[in-house]
mmCIF file of C-alpha atoms in Angstrom:
data_model
loop_
_atom_site.group_PDB
_atom_site.id
_atom_site.type_symbol
_atom_site.label_atom_id
_atom_site.label_comp_id
_atom_site.label_asym_id
_atom_site.label_seq_id
_atom_site.Cartn_x
_atom_site.Cartn_y
_atom_site.Cartn_z
ATOM 1 C CA UNK A 1 -17.511 2.303 35.574
ATOM 2 C CA UNK A 2 -19.457 2.666 32.325
ATOM 3 C CA UNK A 3 -17.758 0.775 29.516
ATOM 4 C CA UNK A 4 -18.640 1.317 25.863
ATOM 5 C CA UNK A 5 -17.276 0.157 22.511
ATOM 6 C CA UNK A 6 -16.988 2.528 19.573
ATOM 7 C CA UNK A 7 -15.318 2.498 16.186
ATOM 8 C CA UNK A 8 -12.208 4.665 16.104
ATOM 9 C CA UNK A 9 -11.785 7.358 13.442
ATOM 10 C CA UNK A 10 -8.605 9.077 12.172
ATOM 11 C CA UNK A 11 -9.024 11.858 14.755
ATOM 12 C CA UNK A 12 -8.515 9.131 17.409
ATOM 13 C CA UNK A 13 -4.954 8.366 16.259
ATOM 14 C CA UNK A 14 -3.335 9.734 19.452
ATOM 15 C CA UNK A 15 -5.851 7.860 21.620
ATOM 16 C CA UNK A 16 -5.242 4.593 19.737
ATOM 17 C CA UNK A 17 -1.460 5.038 19.977
ATOM 18 C CA UNK A 18 -1.739 5.742 23.708
ATOM 19 C CA UNK A 19 -3.905 2.721 24.514
ATOM 20 C CA UNK A 20 -1.777 0.469 22.282
ATOM 21 C CA UNK A 21 1.336 1.549 24.211
ATOM 22 C CA UNK A 22 -0.352 1.157 27.602
ATOM 23 C CA UNK A 23 -1.899 -2.208 26.722
ATOM 24 C CA UNK A 24 1.341 -3.651 25.330
ATOM 25 C CA UNK A 25 3.436 -2.350 28.226
ATOM 26 C CA UNK A 26 1.030 -3.609 30.894
ATOM 27 C CA UNK A 27 0.708 -7.027 29.262
ATOM 28 C CA UNK A 28 4.209 -7.691 27.949
ATOM 29 C CA UNK A 29 6.533 -4.908 29.114
ATOM 30 C CA UNK A 30 8.163 -7.048 31.808
ATOM 31 C CA UNK A 31 9.462 -9.466 29.151
ATOM 32 C CA UNK A 32 11.844 -7.061 27.418
ATOM 33 C CA UNK A 33 14.949 -5.036 28.164
ATOM 34 C CA UNK A 34 13.871 -1.381 28.532
ATOM 35 C CA UNK A 35 15.650 -0.327 25.329
ATOM 36 C CA UNK A 36 13.876 -3.026 23.278
ATOM 37 C CA UNK A 37 10.489 -2.066 24.685
ATOM 38 C CA UNK A 38 11.113 1.652 24.083
ATOM 39 C CA UNK A 39 12.246 1.037 20.502
ATOM 40 C CA UNK A 40 9.212 -1.123 19.737
ATOM 41 C CA UNK A 41 6.737 1.345 21.225
ATOM 42 C CA UNK A 42 8.375 4.325 19.517
ATOM 43 C CA UNK A 43 8.361 2.663 16.099
ATOM 44 C CA UNK A 44 5.114 0.685 16.202
ATOM 45 C CA UNK A 45 2.660 2.578 18.381
ATOM 46 C CA UNK A 46 2.940 6.187 17.302
ATOM 47 C CA UNK A 47 0.066 8.435 16.251
ATOM 48 C CA UNK A 48 1.127 8.676 12.585
ATOM 49 C CA UNK A 49 1.154 4.881 12.174
ATOM 50 C CA UNK A 50 -2.215 4.574 13.885
ATOM 51 C CA UNK A 51 -3.667 7.379 11.729
ATOM 52 C CA UNK A 52 -2.573 5.529 8.586
ATOM 53 C CA UNK A 53 -4.341 2.383 9.824
ATOM 54 C CA UNK A 54 -7.467 4.365 10.691
ATOM 55 C CA UNK A 55 -7.511 5.941 7.218
ATOM 56 C CA UNK A 56 -7.101 2.560 5.499
ATOM 57 C CA UNK A 57 -10.595 1.361 4.561
ATOM 58 C CA UNK A 58 -9.366 -2.255 4.732
ATOM 59 C CA UNK A 59 -8.654 -1.865 8.460
ATOM 60 C CA UNK A 60 -10.798 -1.088 11.477
ATOM 61 C CA UNK A 61 -10.159 -0.301 15.139
ATOM 62 C CA UNK A 62 -12.658 -0.374 17.966
ATOM 63 C CA UNK A 63 -11.948 1.209 21.321
ATOM 64 C CA UNK A 64 -13.223 0.019 24.672
ATOM 65 C CA UNK A 65 -13.736 3.146 26.743
ATOM 66 C CA UNK A 66 -14.491 3.845 30.368
ATOM 67 C CA UNK A 67 -15.982 7.313 30.128
ATOM 68 C CA UNK A 68 -13.346 9.417 28.375
ATOM 69 C CA UNK A 69 -10.523 6.895 28.864
ATOM 70 C CA UNK A 70 -9.602 4.193 26.348
ATOM 71 C CA UNK A 71 -8.939 0.944 28.238
ATOM 72 C CA UNK A 72 -8.752 -1.545 25.369
ATOM 73 C CA UNK A 73 -8.847 -1.941 21.630
ATOM 74 C CA UNK A 74 -8.974 -4.344 18.721
ATOM 75 C CA UNK A 75 -7.368 -3.793 15.308
ATOM 76 C CA UNK A 76 -8.297 -5.899 12.286
ATOM 77 C CA UNK A 77 -7.443 -5.785 8.617
ATOM 78 C CA UNK A 78 -5.886 -7.699 5.726
ATOM 79 C CA UNK A 79 -3.726 -10.651 6.705
ATOM 80 C CA UNK A 80 -0.022 -9.893 6.871
ATOM 81 C CA UNK A 81 1.152 -12.992 8.738
ATOM 82 C CA UNK A 82 4.093 -14.974 7.307
ATOM 83 C CA UNK A 83 2.285 -18.201 6.473
ATOM 84 C CA UNK A 84 2.406 -19.791 2.995
ATOM 85 C CA UNK A 85 -1.389 -20.153 2.855
ATOM 86 C CA UNK A 86 -2.193 -16.629 4.095
ATOM 87 C CA UNK A 87 -3.614 -14.270 1.493
ATOM 88 C CA UNK A 88 -4.028 -10.517 1.779
ATOM 89 C CA UNK A 89 -7.775 -10.878 1.175
ATOM 90 C CA UNK A 90 -7.979 -13.013 4.314
ATOM 91 C CA UNK A 91 -8.727 -11.132 7.522
ATOM 92 C CA UNK A 92 -6.410 -10.785 10.505
ATOM 93 C CA UNK A 93 -6.999 -9.882 14.121
ATOM 94 C CA UNK A 94 -3.857 -7.802 14.501
ATOM 95 C CA UNK A 95 -4.284 -6.629 18.105
ATOM 96 C CA UNK A 96 -6.740 -7.334 20.882
ATOM 97 C CA UNK A 97 -5.712 -5.891 24.229
ATOM 98 C CA UNK A 98 -7.515 -4.820 27.379
ATOM 99 C CA UNK A 99 -6.058 -3.216 30.468
ATOM 100 C CA UNK A 100 -6.142 -5.663 33.386
ATOM 101 C CA UNK A 101 -9.000 -3.840 35.084
ATOM 102 C CA UNK A 102 -11.272 -4.713 32.124
ATOM 103 C CA UNK A 103 -10.423 -8.427 32.133
ATOM 104 C CA UNK A 104 -13.034 -11.078 32.948
ATOM 105 C CA UNK A 105 -16.026 -8.884 32.189
ATOM 106 C CA UNK A 106 -16.785 -10.231 28.730
ATOM 107 C CA UNK A 107 -15.392 -7.129 27.010
ATOM 108 C CA UNK A 108 -12.729 -9.018 25.069
ATOM 109 C CA UNK A 109 -15.473 -11.245 23.673
ATOM 110 C CA UNK A 110 -17.578 -8.205 22.784
ATOM 111 C CA UNK A 111 -14.673 -6.553 20.969
ATOM 112 C CA UNK A 112 -13.905 -9.823 19.200
ATOM 113 C CA UNK A 113 -17.497 -10.329 18.065
ATOM 114 C CA UNK A 114 -17.733 -6.740 16.836
ATOM 115 C CA UNK A 115 -14.543 -7.157 14.825
ATOM 116 C CA UNK A 116 -15.514 -10.569 13.450
ATOM 117 C CA UNK A 117 -18.892 -9.225 12.342
ATOM 118 C CA UNK A 118 -17.046 -6.502 10.424
ATOM 119 C CA UNK A 119 -14.494 -8.913 8.933
ATOM 120 C CA UNK A 120 -17.231 -11.298 7.795
ATOM 121 C CA UNK A 121 -19.741 -8.651 6.633
ATOM 122 C CA UNK A 122 -19.346 -9.671 2.984
ATOM 123 C CA UNK A 123 -19.522 -13.401 3.685
ATOM 124 C CA UNK A 124 -17.242 -16.122 5.008
ATOM 125 C CA UNK A 125 -13.488 -15.772 4.663
ATOM 126 C CA UNK A 126 -10.430 -17.192 6.357
ATOM 127 C CA UNK A 127 -9.298 -15.316 9.468
ATOM 128 C CA UNK A 128 -5.858 -15.336 11.089
ATOM 129 C CA UNK A 129 -4.246 -14.187 14.317
ATOM 130 C CA UNK A 130 -0.718 -14.252 15.717
ATOM 131 C CA UNK A 131 -0.451 -15.211 19.398
ATOM 132 C CA UNK A 132 2.592 -15.224 21.679
ATOM 133 C CA UNK A 133 3.555 -18.849 22.284
ATOM 134 C CA UNK A 134 3.298 -18.445 26.054
ATOM 135 C CA UNK A 135 0.006 -16.543 26.154
ATOM 136 C CA UNK A 136 -2.102 -19.591 26.931
ATOM 137 C CA UNK A 137 -5.161 -17.552 27.890
ATOM 138 C CA UNK A 138 -5.215 -15.864 24.472
ATOM 139 C CA UNK A 139 -4.741 -19.213 22.745
ATOM 140 C CA UNK A 140 -7.767 -20.624 24.593
ATOM 141 C CA UNK A 141 -9.756 -17.461 23.805
ATOM 142 C CA UNK A 142 -9.129 -17.732 20.063
ATOM 143 C CA UNK A 143 -9.808 -21.488 20.095
ATOM 144 C CA UNK A 144 -13.328 -20.691 21.351
ATOM 145 C CA UNK A 145 -13.858 -18.814 18.079
ATOM 146 C CA UNK A 146 -12.713 -21.753 15.964
ATOM 147 C CA UNK A 147 -9.075 -20.744 15.506
ATOM 148 C CA UNK A 148 -6.436 -23.472 15.503
ATOM 149 C CA UNK A 149 -2.650 -23.394 15.416
ATOM 150 C CA UNK A 150 -1.199 -23.772 11.918
ATOM 151 C CA UNK A 151 2.282 -22.253 12.130
ATOM 152 C CA UNK A 152 4.790 -20.127 13.973
ATOM 153 C CA UNK A 153 7.125 -17.213 13.386
ATOM 154 C CA UNK A 154 9.399 -14.770 15.194
ATOM 155 C CA UNK A 155 7.997 -11.357 16.124
ATOM 156 C CA UNK A 156 10.691 -8.716 16.742
ATOM 157 C CA UNK A 157 10.432 -6.389 19.724
ATOM 158 C CA UNK A 158 13.615 -4.373 19.433
ATOM 159 C CA UNK A 159 16.449 -6.916 19.478
ATOM 160 C CA UNK A 160 14.234 -9.550 21.134
ATOM 161 C CA UNK A 161 12.455 -12.090 18.954
ATOM 162 C CA UNK A 162 9.241 -13.500 20.404
ATOM 163 C CA UNK A 163 8.171 -17.003 19.449
ATOM 164 C CA UNK A 164 4.641 -16.538 18.071
ATOM 165 C CA UNK A 165 2.045 -19.040 16.951
ATOM 166 C CA UNK A 166 -0.118 -18.485 13.891
ATOM 167 C CA UNK A 167 -3.761 -19.430 14.349
ATOM 168 C CA UNK A 168 -6.291 -19.748 11.529
ATOM 169 C CA UNK A 169 -10.075 -19.998 11.322
ATOM 170 C CA UNK A 170 -11.190 -21.376 7.983
ATOM 171 C CA UNK A 171 -14.024 -19.772 6.040
#
């Protein structure tokens, strides 16, 4: 088991789509009717969408890899959360997922620090993240980085609407 973090490039679009689908399904798949999960995965986590993100210079993805296998990732970019104080020039942690076998080894923290360093490379700015209301571990994780709850919204997964919290870390 030799884990490494590397910045994804557009040629990694299939790999990013695959790990996004595996991470989301392993973490949250049990919460949704199969048709809602399939619709969400097939519209959100496809190679073309990931390639567009990887080509967008305002966004960045880092992969956590075990040899040749992606086992986690983080996606960051301009804030798109529905909060009245959110601005596009603010940064957002859009996804941070690890497969269960990579939990509790400090790799989430390493991905987070890598992404925060990139987001803050030009100086302080406000950062945001959306967190499922019942993902208490993630809420505690983000609180350790200075994020606090400032709002909520509904996140659609097919016909299911998840109750999400909006967390912010001021500049």
